[in-house]
PDB file of C-alpha atoms in Angstrom:
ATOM      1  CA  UNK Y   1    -104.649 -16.687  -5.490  1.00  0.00           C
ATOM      2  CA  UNK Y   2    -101.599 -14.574  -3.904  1.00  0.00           C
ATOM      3  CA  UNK Y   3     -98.755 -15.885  -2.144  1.00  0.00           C
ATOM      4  CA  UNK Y   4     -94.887 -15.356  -2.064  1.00  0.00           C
ATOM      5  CA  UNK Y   5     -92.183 -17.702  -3.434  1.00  0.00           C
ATOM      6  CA  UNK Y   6     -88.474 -17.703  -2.614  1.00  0.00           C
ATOM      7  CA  UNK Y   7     -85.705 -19.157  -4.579  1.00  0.00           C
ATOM      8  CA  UNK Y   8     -82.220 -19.708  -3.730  1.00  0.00           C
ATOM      9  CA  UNK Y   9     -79.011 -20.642  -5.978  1.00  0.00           C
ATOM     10  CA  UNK Y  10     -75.632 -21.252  -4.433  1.00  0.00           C
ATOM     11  CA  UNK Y  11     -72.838 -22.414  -5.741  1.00  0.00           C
ATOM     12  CA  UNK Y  12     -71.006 -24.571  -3.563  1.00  0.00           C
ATOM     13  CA  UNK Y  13     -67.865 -25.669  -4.397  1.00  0.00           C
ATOM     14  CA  UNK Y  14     -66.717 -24.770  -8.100  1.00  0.00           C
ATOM     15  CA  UNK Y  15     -62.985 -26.393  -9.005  1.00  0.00           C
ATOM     16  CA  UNK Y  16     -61.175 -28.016 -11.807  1.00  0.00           C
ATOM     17  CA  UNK Y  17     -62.612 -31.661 -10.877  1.00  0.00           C
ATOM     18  CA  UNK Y  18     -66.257 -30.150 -11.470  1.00  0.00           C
ATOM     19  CA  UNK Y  19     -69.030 -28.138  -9.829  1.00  0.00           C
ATOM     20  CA  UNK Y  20     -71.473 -28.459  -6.911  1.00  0.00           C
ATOM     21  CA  UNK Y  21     -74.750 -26.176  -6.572  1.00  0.00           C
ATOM     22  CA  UNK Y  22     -77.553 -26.149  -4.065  1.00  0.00           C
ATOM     23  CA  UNK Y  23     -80.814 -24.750  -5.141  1.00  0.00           C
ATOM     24  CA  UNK Y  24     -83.759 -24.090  -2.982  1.00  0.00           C
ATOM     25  CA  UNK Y  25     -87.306 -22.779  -4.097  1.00  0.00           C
ATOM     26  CA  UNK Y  26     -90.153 -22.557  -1.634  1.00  0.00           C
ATOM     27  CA  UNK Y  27     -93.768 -20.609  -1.924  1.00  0.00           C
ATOM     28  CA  UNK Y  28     -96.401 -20.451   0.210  1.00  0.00           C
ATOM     29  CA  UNK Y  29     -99.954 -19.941  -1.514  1.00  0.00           C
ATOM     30  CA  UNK Y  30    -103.412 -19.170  -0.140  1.00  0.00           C
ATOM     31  CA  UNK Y  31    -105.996 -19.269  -2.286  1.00  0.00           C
ATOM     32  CA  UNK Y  32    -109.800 -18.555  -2.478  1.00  0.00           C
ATOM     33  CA  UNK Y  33    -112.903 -19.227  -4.452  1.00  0.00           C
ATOM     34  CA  UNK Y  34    -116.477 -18.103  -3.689  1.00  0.00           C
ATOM     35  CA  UNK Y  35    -118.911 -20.816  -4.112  1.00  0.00           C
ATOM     36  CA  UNK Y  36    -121.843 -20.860  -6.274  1.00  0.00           C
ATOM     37  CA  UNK Y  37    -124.889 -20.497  -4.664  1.00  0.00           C
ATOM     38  CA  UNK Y  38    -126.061 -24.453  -5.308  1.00  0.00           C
ATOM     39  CA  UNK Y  39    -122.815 -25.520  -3.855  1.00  0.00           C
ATOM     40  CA  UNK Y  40    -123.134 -23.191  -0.914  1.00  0.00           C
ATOM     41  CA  UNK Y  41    -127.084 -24.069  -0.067  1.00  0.00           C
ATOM     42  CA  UNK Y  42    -125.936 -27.369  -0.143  1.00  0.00           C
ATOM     43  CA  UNK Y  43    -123.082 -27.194   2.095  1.00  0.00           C
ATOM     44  CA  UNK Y  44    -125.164 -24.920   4.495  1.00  0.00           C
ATOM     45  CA  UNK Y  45    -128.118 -28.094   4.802  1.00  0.00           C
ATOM     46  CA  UNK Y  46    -125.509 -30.596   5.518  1.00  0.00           C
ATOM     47  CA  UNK Y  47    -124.019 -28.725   8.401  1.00  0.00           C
ATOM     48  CA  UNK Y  48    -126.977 -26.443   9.613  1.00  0.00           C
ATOM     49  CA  UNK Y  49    -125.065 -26.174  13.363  1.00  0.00           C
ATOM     50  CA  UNK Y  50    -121.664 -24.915  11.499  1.00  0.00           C
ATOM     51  CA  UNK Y  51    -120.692 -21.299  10.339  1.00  0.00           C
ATOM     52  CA  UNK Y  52    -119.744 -22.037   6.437  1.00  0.00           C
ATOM     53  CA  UNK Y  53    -118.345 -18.612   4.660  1.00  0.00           C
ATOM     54  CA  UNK Y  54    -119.197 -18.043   1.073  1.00  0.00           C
ATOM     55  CA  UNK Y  55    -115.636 -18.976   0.325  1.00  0.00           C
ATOM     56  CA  UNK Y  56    -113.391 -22.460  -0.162  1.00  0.00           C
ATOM     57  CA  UNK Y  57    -109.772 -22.942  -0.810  1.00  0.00           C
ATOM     58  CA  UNK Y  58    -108.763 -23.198  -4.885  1.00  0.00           C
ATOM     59  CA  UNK Y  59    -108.899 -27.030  -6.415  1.00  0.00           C
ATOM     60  CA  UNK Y  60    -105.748 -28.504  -6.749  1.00  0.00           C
ATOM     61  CA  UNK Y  61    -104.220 -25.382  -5.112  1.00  0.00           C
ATOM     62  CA  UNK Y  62    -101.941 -26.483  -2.898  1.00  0.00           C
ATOM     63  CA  UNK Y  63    -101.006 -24.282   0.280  1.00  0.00           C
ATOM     64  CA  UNK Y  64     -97.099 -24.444   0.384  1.00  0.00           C
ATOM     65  CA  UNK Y  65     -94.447 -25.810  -2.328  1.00  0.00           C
ATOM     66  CA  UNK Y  66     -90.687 -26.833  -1.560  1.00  0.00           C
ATOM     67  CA  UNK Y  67     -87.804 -28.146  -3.652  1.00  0.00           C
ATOM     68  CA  UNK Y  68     -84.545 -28.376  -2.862  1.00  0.00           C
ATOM     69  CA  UNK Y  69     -81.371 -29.987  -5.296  1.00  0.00           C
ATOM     70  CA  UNK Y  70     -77.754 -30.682  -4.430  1.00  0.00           C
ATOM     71  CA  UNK Y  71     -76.195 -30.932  -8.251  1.00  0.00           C
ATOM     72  CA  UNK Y  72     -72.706 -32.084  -9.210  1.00  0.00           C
ATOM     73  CA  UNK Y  73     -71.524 -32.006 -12.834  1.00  0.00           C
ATOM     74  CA  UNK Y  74     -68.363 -31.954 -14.475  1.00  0.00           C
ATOM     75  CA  UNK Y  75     -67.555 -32.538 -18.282  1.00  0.00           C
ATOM     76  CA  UNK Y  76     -68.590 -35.500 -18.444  1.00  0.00           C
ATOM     77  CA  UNK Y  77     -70.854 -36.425 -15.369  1.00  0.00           C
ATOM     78  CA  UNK Y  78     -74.024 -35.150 -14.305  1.00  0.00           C
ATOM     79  CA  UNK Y  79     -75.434 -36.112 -10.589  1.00  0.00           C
ATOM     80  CA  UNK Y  80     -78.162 -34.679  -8.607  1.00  0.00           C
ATOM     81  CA  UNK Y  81     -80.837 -35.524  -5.803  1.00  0.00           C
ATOM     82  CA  UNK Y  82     -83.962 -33.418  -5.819  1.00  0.00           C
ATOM     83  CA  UNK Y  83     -86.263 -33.134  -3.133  1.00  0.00           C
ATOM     84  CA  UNK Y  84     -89.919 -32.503  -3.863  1.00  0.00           C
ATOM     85  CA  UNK Y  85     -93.323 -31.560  -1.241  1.00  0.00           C
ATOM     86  CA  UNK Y  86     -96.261 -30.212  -1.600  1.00  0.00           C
ATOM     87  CA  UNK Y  87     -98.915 -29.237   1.330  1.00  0.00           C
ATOM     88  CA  UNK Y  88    -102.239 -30.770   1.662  1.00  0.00           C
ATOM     89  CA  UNK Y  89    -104.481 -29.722  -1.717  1.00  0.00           C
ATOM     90  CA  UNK Y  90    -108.561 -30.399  -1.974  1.00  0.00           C
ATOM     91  CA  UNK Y  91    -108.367 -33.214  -5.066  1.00  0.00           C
ATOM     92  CA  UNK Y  92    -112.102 -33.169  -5.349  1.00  0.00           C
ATOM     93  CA  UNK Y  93    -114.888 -30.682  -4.292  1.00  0.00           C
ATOM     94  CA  UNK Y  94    -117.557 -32.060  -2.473  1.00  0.00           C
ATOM     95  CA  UNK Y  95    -121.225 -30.801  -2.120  1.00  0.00           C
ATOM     96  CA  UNK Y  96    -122.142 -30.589   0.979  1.00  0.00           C
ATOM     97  CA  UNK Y  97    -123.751 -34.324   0.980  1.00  0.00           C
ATOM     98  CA  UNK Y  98    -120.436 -35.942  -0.237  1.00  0.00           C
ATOM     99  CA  UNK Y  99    -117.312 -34.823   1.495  1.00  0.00           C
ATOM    100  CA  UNK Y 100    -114.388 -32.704   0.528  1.00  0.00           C
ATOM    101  CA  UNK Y 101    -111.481 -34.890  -0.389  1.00  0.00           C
ATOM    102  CA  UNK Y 102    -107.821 -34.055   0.135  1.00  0.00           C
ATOM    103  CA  UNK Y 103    -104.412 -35.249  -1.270  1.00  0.00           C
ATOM    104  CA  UNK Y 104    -101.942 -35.289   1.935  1.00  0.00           C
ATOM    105  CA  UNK Y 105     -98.425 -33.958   1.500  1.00  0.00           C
ATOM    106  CA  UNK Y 106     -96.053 -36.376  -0.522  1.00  0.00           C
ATOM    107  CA  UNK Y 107     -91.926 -35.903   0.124  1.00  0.00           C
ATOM    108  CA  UNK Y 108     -90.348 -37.102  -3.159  1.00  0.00           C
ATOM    109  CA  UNK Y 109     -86.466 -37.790  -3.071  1.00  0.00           C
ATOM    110  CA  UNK Y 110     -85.163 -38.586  -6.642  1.00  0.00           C
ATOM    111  CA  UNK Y 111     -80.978 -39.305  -7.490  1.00  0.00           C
ATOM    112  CA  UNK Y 112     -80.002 -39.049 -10.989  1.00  0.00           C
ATOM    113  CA  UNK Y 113     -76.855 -40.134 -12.308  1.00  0.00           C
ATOM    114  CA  UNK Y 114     -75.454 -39.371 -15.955  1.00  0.00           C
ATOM    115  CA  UNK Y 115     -71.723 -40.313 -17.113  1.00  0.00           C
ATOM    116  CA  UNK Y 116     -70.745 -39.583 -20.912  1.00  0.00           C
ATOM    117  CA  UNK Y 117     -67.670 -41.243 -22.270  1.00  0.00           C
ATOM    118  CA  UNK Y 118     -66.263 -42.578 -26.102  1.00  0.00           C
ATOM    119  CA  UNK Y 119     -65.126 -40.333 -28.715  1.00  0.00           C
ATOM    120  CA  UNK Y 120     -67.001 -37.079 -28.378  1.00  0.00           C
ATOM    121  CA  UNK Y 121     -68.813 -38.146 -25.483  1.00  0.00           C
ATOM    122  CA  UNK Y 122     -71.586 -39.732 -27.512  1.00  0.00           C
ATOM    123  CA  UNK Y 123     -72.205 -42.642 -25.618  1.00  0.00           C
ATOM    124  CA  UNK Y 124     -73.366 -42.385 -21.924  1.00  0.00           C
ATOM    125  CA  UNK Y 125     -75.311 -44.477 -19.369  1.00  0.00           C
ATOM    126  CA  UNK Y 126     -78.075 -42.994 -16.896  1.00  0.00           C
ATOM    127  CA  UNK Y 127     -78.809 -44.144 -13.454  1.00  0.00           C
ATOM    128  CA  UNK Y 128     -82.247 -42.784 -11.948  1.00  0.00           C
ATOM    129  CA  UNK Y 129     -83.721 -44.060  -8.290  1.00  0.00           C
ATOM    130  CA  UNK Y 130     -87.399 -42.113  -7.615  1.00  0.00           C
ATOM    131  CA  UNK Y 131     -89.118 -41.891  -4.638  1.00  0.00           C
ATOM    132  CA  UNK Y 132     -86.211 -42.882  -2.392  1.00  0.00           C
ATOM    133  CA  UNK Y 133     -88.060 -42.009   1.313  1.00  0.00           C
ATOM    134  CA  UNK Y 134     -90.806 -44.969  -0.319  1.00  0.00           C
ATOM    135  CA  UNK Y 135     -93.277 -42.166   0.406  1.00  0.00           C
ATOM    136  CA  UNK Y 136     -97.060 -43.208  -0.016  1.00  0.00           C
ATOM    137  CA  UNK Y 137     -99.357 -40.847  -2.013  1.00  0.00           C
ATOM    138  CA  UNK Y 138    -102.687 -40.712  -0.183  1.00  0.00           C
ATOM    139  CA  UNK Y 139    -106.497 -39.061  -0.025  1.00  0.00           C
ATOM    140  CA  UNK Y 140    -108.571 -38.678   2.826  1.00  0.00           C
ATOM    141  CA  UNK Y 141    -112.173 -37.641   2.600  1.00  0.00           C
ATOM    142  CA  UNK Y 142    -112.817 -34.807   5.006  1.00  0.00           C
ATOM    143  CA  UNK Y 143    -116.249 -33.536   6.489  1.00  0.00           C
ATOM    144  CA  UNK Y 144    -117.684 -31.383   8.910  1.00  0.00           C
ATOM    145  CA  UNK Y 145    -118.199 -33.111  12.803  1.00  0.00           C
ATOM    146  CA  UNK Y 146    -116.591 -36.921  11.486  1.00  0.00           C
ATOM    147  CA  UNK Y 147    -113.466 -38.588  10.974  1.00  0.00           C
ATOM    148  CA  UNK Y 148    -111.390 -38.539   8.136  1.00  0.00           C
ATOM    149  CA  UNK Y 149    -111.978 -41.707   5.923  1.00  0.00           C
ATOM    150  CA  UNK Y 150    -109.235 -42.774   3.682  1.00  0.00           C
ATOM    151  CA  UNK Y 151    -110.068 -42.724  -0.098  1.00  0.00           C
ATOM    152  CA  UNK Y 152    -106.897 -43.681  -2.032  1.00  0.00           C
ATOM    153  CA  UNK Y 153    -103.837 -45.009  -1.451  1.00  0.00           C
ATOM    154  CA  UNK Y 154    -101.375 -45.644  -3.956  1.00  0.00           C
ATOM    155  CA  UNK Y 155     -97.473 -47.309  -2.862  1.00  0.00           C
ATOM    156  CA  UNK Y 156     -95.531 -45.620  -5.765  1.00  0.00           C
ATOM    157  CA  UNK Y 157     -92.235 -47.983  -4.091  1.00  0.00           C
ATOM    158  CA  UNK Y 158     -88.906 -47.083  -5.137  1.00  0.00           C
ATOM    159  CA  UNK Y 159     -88.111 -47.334  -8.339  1.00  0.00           C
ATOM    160  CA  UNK Y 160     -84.490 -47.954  -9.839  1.00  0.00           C
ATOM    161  CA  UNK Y 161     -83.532 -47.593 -14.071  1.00  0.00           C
ATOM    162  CA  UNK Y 162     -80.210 -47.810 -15.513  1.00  0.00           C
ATOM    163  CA  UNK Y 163     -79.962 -46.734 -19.256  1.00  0.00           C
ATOM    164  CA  UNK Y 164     -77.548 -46.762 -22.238  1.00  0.00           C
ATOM    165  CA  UNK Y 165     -77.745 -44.313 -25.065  1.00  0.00           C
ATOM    166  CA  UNK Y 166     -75.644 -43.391 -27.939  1.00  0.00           C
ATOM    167  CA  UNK Y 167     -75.995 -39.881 -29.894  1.00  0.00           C
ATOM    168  CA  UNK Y 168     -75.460 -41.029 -33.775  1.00  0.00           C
TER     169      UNK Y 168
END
């Protein structure tokens, strides 16, 4: 596994009536794992009309990586939204009979809200809303010479929480 990753921290705006930072960190990853010899014969007298090297991409290894926040906070208030994506990544390995199956790239857009008040700011209520682009997380079985065949599919929706909490 090599690969090269790039982070970014800015700060924004930065006043009296609170702070505002952007943060960016991005990596692209390529990855590689030789087969074992089963998993390789196997592959090879699935697809005898197809060139298959001795090598695979890395389970769960995904290819590229992004996240990006916008974050406001002030003495008392804490807000952010936070991007999240990952590139496709092989979920399971296959064999050669049974096909390769890939998670497709998910975009996750999450808002966070915090506001502290009461003596000594013990007291505070929370607002979170997750997966705000109602992105669907999916897998798609992929081999050699067919279509790809959806496998899972799982509507996270968009979920909302507001919470209370008091530090004793």
């Amino acid at each position: 596994v090599y690969g090269a990753e790039v982070e970014v921290r800015k700060k924004i705006i930065e006043s009296s009536v609170g702070t505002f930072d952007l943060n960016l960190n991005s990596s692209l990853i390529v990855s590689r794992q030789k087969m074992n010899e089963t998993e390789l014969n196997l592959r090879r007298s699935s697809e005898p009309d197809r060139e298959i090297d001795d090598f695979r991409v890395l389970q769960g290894q995904s290819p590229y990586l992004i996240n990006a926040s916008i974050d406001y906070k002030d003495d008392r208030t804490r807000a952010g939204l936070y991007f999240n994506m990952q590139g496709k990544t092989l979920e399971v390995v296959g064999n050669g009979i049974s096909p390769d199956i890939y998670t497709y790239p998910f975009e996750s857009l999450n808002f966070t809200f915090s506001k502290s008040f009461g003596k000594e700011s013990k007291k505070s209520i929370n607002i979170k809303a997750e997966n705000l682009l109602n992105s669907k997380k999916e897998s798609y079985a992929e081999s050699y010479n067919a279509l790809n065949r959806l496998y899972s599919y799982r509507d996270q929706g968009i979920k909302f929480s507001i919470g209370y909490s008091i530090n004793l």
